[in-house]
Short mmCIF file of C-alpha atoms in Angstrom, two decimals:
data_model
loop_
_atom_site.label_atom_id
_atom_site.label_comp_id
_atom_site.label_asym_id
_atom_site.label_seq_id
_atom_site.Cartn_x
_atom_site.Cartn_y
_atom_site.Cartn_z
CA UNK A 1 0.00 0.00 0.00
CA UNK A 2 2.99 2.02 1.19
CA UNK A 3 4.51 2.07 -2.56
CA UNK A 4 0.81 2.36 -4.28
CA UNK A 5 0.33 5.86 -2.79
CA UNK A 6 3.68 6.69 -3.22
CA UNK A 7 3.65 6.50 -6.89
CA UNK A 8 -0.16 6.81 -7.82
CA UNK A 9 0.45 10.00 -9.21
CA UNK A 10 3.56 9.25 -10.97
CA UNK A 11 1.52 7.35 -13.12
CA UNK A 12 0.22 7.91 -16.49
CA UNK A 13 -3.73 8.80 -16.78
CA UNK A 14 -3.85 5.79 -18.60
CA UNK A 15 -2.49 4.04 -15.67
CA UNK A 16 -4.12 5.61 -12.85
CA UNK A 17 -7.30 4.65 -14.75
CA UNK A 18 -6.46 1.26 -14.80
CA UNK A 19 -5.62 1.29 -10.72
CA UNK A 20 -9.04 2.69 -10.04
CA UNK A 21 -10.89 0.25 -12.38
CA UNK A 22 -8.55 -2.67 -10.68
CA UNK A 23 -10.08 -4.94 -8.00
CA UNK A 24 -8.54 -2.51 -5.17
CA UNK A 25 -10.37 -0.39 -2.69
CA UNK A 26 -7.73 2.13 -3.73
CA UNK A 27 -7.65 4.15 -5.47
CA UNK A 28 -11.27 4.68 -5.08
CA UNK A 29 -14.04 7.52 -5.38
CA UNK A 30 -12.21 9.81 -2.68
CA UNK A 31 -8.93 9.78 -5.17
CA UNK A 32 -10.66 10.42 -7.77
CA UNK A 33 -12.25 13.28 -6.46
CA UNK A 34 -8.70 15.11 -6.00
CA UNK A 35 -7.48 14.03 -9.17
CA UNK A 36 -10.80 15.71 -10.71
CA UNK A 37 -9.77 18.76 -8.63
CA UNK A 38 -6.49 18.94 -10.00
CA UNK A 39 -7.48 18.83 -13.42
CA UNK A 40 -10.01 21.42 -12.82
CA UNK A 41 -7.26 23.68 -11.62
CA UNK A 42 -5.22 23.10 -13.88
CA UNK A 43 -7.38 23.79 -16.67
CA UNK A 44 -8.12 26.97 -14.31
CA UNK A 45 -4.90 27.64 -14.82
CA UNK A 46 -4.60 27.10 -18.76
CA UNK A 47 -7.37 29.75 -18.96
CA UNK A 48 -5.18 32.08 -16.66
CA UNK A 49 -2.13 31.43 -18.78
CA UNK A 50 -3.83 32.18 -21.96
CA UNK A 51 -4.84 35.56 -20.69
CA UNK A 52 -1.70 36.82 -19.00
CA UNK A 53 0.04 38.76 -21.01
CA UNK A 54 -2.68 40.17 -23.24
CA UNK A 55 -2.59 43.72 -23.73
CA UNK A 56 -6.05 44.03 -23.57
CA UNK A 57 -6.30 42.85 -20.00
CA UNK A 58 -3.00 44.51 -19.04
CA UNK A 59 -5.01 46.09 -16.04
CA UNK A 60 -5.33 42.67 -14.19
CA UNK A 61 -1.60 41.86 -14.13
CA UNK A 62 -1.22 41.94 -10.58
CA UNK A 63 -4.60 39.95 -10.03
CA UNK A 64 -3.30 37.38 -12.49
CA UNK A 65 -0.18 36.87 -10.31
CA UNK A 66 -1.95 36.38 -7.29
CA UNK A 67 -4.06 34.08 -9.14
CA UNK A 68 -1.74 32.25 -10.41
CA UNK A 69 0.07 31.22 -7.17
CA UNK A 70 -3.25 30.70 -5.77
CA UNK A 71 -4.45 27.61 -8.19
CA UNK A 72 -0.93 26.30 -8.29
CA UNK A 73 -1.45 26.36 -4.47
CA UNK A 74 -4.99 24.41 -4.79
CA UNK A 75 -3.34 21.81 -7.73
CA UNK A 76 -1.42 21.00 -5.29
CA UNK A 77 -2.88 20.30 -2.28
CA UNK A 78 -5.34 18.96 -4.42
CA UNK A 79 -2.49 16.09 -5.33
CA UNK A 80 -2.18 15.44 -1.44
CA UNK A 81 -5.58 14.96 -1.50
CA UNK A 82 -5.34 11.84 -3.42
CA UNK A 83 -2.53 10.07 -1.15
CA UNK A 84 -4.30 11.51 2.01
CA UNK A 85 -7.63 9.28 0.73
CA UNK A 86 -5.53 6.22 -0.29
CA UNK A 87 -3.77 7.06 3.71
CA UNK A 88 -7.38 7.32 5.42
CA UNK A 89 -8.18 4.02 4.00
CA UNK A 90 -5.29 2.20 4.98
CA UNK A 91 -5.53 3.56 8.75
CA UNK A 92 -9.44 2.51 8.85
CA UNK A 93 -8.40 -1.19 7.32
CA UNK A 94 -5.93 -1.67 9.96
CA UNK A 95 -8.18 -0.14 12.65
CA UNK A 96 -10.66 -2.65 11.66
CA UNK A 97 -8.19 -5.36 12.72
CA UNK A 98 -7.15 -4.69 15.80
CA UNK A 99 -8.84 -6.98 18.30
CA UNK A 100 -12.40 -5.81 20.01
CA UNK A 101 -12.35 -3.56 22.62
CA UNK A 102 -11.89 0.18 23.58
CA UNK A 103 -8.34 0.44 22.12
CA UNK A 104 -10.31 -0.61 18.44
CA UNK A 105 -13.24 1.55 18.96
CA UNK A 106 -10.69 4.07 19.45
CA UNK A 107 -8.53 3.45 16.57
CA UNK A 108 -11.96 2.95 14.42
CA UNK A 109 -13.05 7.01 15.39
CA UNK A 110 -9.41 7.96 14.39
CA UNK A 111 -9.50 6.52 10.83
CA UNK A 112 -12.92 7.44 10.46
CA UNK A 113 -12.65 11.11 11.25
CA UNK A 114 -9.58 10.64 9.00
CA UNK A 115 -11.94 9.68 5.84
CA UNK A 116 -14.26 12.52 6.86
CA UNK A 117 -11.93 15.27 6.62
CA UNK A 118 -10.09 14.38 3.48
CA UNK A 119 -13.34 14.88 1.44
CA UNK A 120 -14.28 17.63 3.68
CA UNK A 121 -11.14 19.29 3.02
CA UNK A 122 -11.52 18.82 -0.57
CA UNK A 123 -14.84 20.68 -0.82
CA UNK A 124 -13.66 23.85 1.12
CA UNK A 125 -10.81 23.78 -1.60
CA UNK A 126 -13.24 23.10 -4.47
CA UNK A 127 -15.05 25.58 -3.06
CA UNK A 128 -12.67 28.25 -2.79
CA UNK A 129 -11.35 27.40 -6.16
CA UNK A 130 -14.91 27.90 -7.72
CA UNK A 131 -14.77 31.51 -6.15
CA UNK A 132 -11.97 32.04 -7.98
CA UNK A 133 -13.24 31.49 -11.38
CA UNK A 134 -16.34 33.30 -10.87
CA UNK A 135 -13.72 36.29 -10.55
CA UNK A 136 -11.89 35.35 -13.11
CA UNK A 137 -15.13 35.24 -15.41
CA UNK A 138 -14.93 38.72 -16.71
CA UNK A 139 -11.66 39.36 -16.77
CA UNK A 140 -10.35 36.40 -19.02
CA UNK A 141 -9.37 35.90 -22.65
CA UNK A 142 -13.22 34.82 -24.23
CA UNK A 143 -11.39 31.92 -26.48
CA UNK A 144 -10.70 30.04 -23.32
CA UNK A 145 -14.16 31.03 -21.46
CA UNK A 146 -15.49 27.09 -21.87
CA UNK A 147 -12.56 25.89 -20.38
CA UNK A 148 -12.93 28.27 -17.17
CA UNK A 149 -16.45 26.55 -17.32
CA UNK A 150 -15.14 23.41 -17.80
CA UNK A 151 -13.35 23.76 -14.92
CA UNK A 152 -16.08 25.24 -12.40
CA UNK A 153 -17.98 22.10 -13.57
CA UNK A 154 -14.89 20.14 -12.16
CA UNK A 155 -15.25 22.00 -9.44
CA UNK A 156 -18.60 21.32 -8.17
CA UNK A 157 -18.24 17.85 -8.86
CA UNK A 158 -15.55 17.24 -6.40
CA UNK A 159 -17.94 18.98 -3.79
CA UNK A 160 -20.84 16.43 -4.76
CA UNK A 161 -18.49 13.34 -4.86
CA UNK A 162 -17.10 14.46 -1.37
CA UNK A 163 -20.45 14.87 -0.21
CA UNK A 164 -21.07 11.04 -1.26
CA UNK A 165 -17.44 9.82 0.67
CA UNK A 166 -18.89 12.09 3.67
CA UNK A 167 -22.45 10.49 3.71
CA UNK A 168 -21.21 7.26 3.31
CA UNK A 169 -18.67 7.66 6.48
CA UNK A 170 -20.73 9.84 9.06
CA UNK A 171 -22.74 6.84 10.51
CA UNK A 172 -20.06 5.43 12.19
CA UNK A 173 -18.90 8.99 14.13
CA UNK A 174 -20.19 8.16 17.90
CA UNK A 175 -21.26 11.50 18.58
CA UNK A 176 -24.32 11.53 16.47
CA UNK A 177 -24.46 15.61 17.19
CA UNK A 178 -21.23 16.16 15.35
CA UNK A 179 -21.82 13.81 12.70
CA UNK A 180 -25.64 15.84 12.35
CA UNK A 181 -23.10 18.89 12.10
CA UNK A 182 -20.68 17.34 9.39
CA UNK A 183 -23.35 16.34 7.10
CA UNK A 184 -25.74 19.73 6.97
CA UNK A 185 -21.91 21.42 6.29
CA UNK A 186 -21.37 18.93 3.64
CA UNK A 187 -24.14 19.53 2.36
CA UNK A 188 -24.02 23.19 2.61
CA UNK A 189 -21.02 23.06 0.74
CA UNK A 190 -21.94 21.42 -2.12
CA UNK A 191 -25.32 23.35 -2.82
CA UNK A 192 -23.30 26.52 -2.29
CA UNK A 193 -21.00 24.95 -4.89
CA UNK A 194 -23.56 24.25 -7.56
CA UNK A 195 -24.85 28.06 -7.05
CA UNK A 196 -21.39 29.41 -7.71
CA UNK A 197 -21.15 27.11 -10.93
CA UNK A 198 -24.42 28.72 -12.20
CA UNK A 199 -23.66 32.26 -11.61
CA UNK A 200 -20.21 31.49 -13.43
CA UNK A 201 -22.71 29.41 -16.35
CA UNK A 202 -24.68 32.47 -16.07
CA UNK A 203 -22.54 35.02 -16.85
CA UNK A 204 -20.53 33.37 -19.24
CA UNK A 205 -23.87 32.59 -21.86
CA UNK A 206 -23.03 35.88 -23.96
CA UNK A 207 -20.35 33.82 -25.01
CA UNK A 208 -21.66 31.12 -25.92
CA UNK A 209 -24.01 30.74 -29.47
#
C-alpha cells in the first residue's frame, strides 16, 4: 500500500485509470475526487495562462499573479488529497483489525474522522477554487471562457463526490451531534457549490451561441 500511494500519481492517466478500475479499494471515489480537482485547476490555470500577457487585460496583471500562485497552491494540495484518501483508508483497514475492545473503537473514530476530513477538506478547496473562477469570469481571454467553465464544472463535482465519501462515512462517528453537524456542512457546501457554478454558467452565456 505504502509504494501504491507513493507513486499513484507518478503514473500515467492511462495508468491511474487502470488502478481505479482494478479490484482494489484504492484508489477509489475519494482519489478520484482530488485528481478531478487537479485537473479542474489546472485547466483553471490554462485559462489564466492564456490571458496573461494580453494587452487588452494589461489592467489585471497583478490579479493574475496572485491568481496564479493561488491555483498552483490548490493543484497541489489537491495532489495530497489523493494520497491523504488512499492514507485514510489504509488507517481505517488496519483499525478494523485490531482486536475488540476500547483500544479498536478508538482506533476505528481515528481513521474514520480521517476519511471525513479528506473529502471535507476537498470541498472547502473546491469551493474556494470555484470563487476564484467566478472572478476570473470577466476578466479572461473569451477563447478560453469554456474551459474556465469546464473547470467550475470540475469544481462542483468534487464537492458532490465528497459529499457522497462524507455520507457514506458519518454513521459510524459516535457522537451523532457532530456527525448531524458534518453532514448539513457537507451539504451546505456542495449546494453553495452548484450556485457558484451557475452564476459562473450564467454570466458566461453571452459567449456562448
Amino acid at each position: 500500500m505504502v509504494t501504491q500511494q507513493s507513486d499513484i500519481l507518478g503514473r500515467s492517466v492511462r495508468d491511474f485509470a487502470a488502478a481505479t478500475a482494478a479490484k482494489t479499494p484504492t484508489p477509489g471515489g475519494g482519489s478520484v475526487a482530488g485528481a478531478v480537482g487537479m485537473l479542474g485547476t489546472a485547466l483553471g490555470e490554462m485559462a489564466l495562462a492564456f490571458t496573461r500577457g494580453k494587452k487588452k487585460f494589461a489592467e489585471h496583471e497583478a490579479y493574475y499573479e496572485h491568481l496564479a500562485g493561488r491555483l498552483l497552491h490548490a493543484r497541489t494540495m489537491f495532489a495530497d488529497l489523493v494520497e491523504d484518501d488512499m492514507a485514510a483508508y489504509s488507517l481505517y483497514q488496519e483499525a478494523q483489525k485490531q482486536p475488540d475492545g476500547p483500544a479498536k473503537e478508538e482506533a476505528v473514530q481515528v481513521a474514520v474522522a480521517a476519511a471525513i476530513n479528506v473529502p471535507r477538506e476537498a470541498a472547502k478547496l473546491a469551493l474556494a477554487l470555484l470563487g476564484d473562477l467566478r472572478e476570473l469570469e470577466d476578466k479572461v481571454n473569451p477563447w478560453l471562457i469554456t474551459d474556465l467553465m469546464a473547470s467550475a464544472v470540475l469544481a462542483a463535482a468534487v464537492t458532490r463526490l465528497s459529499d457522497y465519501n462524507v455520507r457514506i462515512n458519518v454513521p459510524q462517528v459516535a457522537d451523532k451531534a457532530q456527525a448531524d453537524e458534518i453532514r448539513q456542512g457537507s451539504a451546505a457546501d456542495c449546494a453553495r457549490a452548484y450556485q457558484i457554478l451557475d452564476e459562473i454558467e450564467q454570466a458566461a452565456r453571452k459567449h456562448l451561441a
